[in-house]
Tab-separated table of C-alpha atoms in Angstrom:
chain	number	residue	atom	x	y	z
P	1	MET	CA	69.237	-26.678	-122.168
P	2	ALA	CA	67.667	-24.036	-124.388
P	3	ASN	CA	67.066	-20.605	-122.916
P	4	HIS	CA	64.839	-19.140	-125.652
P	5	LYS	CA	61.594	-20.189	-127.222
P	6	SER	CA	63.147	-20.215	-130.702
P	7	ALA	CA	66.003	-22.437	-129.486
P	8	GLU	CA	63.495	-24.908	-128.052
P	9	LYS	CA	61.657	-24.979	-131.370
P	10	ARG	CA	64.919	-25.577	-133.268
P	11	ILE	CA	65.642	-28.552	-131.015
P	12	ARG	CA	62.185	-30.013	-131.722
P	13	SER	CA	62.452	-29.448	-135.466
P	14	SER	CA	66.001	-30.865	-135.575
P	15	GLU	CA	64.817	-34.039	-133.856
P	16	LYS	CA	61.951	-34.356	-136.334
P	17	GLU	CA	64.320	-33.893	-139.294
P	18	ALA	CA	66.683	-36.489	-137.839
P	19	ARG	CA	63.833	-39.037	-137.592
P	20	VAL	CA	62.792	-38.422	-141.192
P	21	ASN	CA	66.378	-38.632	-142.463
P	22	LYS	CA	66.937	-41.854	-140.524
P	23	HIS	CA	63.856	-43.384	-142.154
P	24	TRP	CA	65.118	-42.534	-145.649
P	25	LYS	CA	68.663	-43.758	-144.985
P	26	THR	CA	67.410	-47.008	-143.464
P	27	SER	CA	65.182	-47.737	-146.440
P	28	ILE	CA	68.077	-47.003	-148.819
P	29	LYS	CA	70.279	-49.476	-146.935
P	30	THR	CA	67.527	-52.104	-147.034
P	31	HIS	CA	67.133	-51.688	-150.791
P	32	GLU	CA	70.924	-51.916	-151.198
P	33	LYS	CA	70.965	-55.245	-149.351
P	34	ARG	CA	68.117	-56.650	-151.460
P	35	LEU	CA	69.767	-55.473	-154.665
P	36	ARG	CA	73.155	-56.875	-153.659
P	37	LYS	CA	71.571	-60.253	-152.868
P	38	SER	CA	69.737	-60.257	-156.192
P	39	ILE	CA	72.936	-59.463	-158.096
P	40	GLU	CA	74.790	-62.267	-156.302
P	41	SER	CA	72.056	-64.754	-157.229
P	42	LYS	CA	72.275	-63.534	-160.863
P	43	ASN	CA	68.498	-63.129	-161.131
P	44	LYS	CA	68.202	-60.691	-164.047
P	45	GLU	CA	64.468	-59.886	-163.863
P	46	GLU	CA	64.479	-59.284	-160.122
P	47	THR	CA	67.647	-57.214	-160.377
P	48	THR	CA	66.234	-54.895	-163.024
P	49	SER	CA	63.042	-54.253	-161.059
P	50	LEU	CA	64.965	-53.685	-157.819
P	51	LEU	CA	67.423	-51.431	-159.623
P	52	LYS	CA	64.594	-49.265	-160.923
P	53	SER	CA	63.014	-48.879	-157.479
P	54	PHE	CA	66.444	-48.255	-155.905
P	55	PHE	CA	67.195	-45.473	-158.396
P	56	SER	CA	63.838	-43.883	-157.656
P	57	LEU	CA	64.384	-44.053	-153.900
P	58	VAL	CA	67.893	-42.606	-154.095
P	59	ASP	CA	66.774	-39.797	-156.393
P	60	LYS	CA	63.957	-38.855	-154.029
P	61	ALA	CA	66.337	-38.847	-151.064
P	62	LYS	CA	68.747	-36.685	-153.042
P	63	LYS	CA	65.965	-34.272	-153.959
P	64	LYS	CA	64.891	-33.940	-150.315
P	65	GLY	CA	68.478	-33.300	-149.203
P	66	VAL	CA	68.798	-36.488	-147.160
P	67	ILE	CA	71.918	-37.585	-149.023
P	68	HIS	CA	74.422	-35.596	-151.053
P	69	LYS	CA	74.065	-35.627	-154.836
P	70	ASN	CA	77.526	-37.129	-155.355
P	71	THR	CA	76.756	-39.933	-152.896
P	72	ALA	CA	73.513	-40.684	-154.723
P	73	ASN	CA	75.219	-40.715	-158.120
P	74	ARG	CA	78.040	-42.920	-156.813
P	75	LYS	CA	75.590	-45.469	-155.398
P	76	LYS	CA	73.553	-45.521	-158.609
P	77	ALA	CA	76.610	-45.889	-160.838
P	78	GLY	CA	78.070	-48.695	-158.738
P	79	PHE	CA	74.917	-50.778	-158.728
P	80	ALA	CA	74.254	-50.092	-162.422
P	81	THR	CA	77.717	-51.428	-163.256
P	82	LYS	CA	77.238	-54.533	-161.124
P	83	ALA	CA	73.791	-55.187	-162.583
P	84	HIS	CA	75.103	-54.747	-166.124
P	85	ARG	CA	77.709	-57.449	-165.540
P	86	ILE	CA	74.926	-60.019	-165.030
P	87	SER	CA	73.761	-59.772	-168.637
């Protein structure tokens, strides 16, 4: 239990940050699943639109510090390679 006012505030702000980060990570995972399913079905139009929105989402998460820049780049490169194999 926190003994100082500042420690109590840090606990509150840490919990808030954790909720926000969880939201971003969950939405990234959801987009990954949709993109993976689209790639497996070999639907080129759907894949390109999902890929564009996925890149945008990952870049925003990277910019906010939710995920590390190398993780973001690795995810983007992997899905770009898989999507390119469709065409």
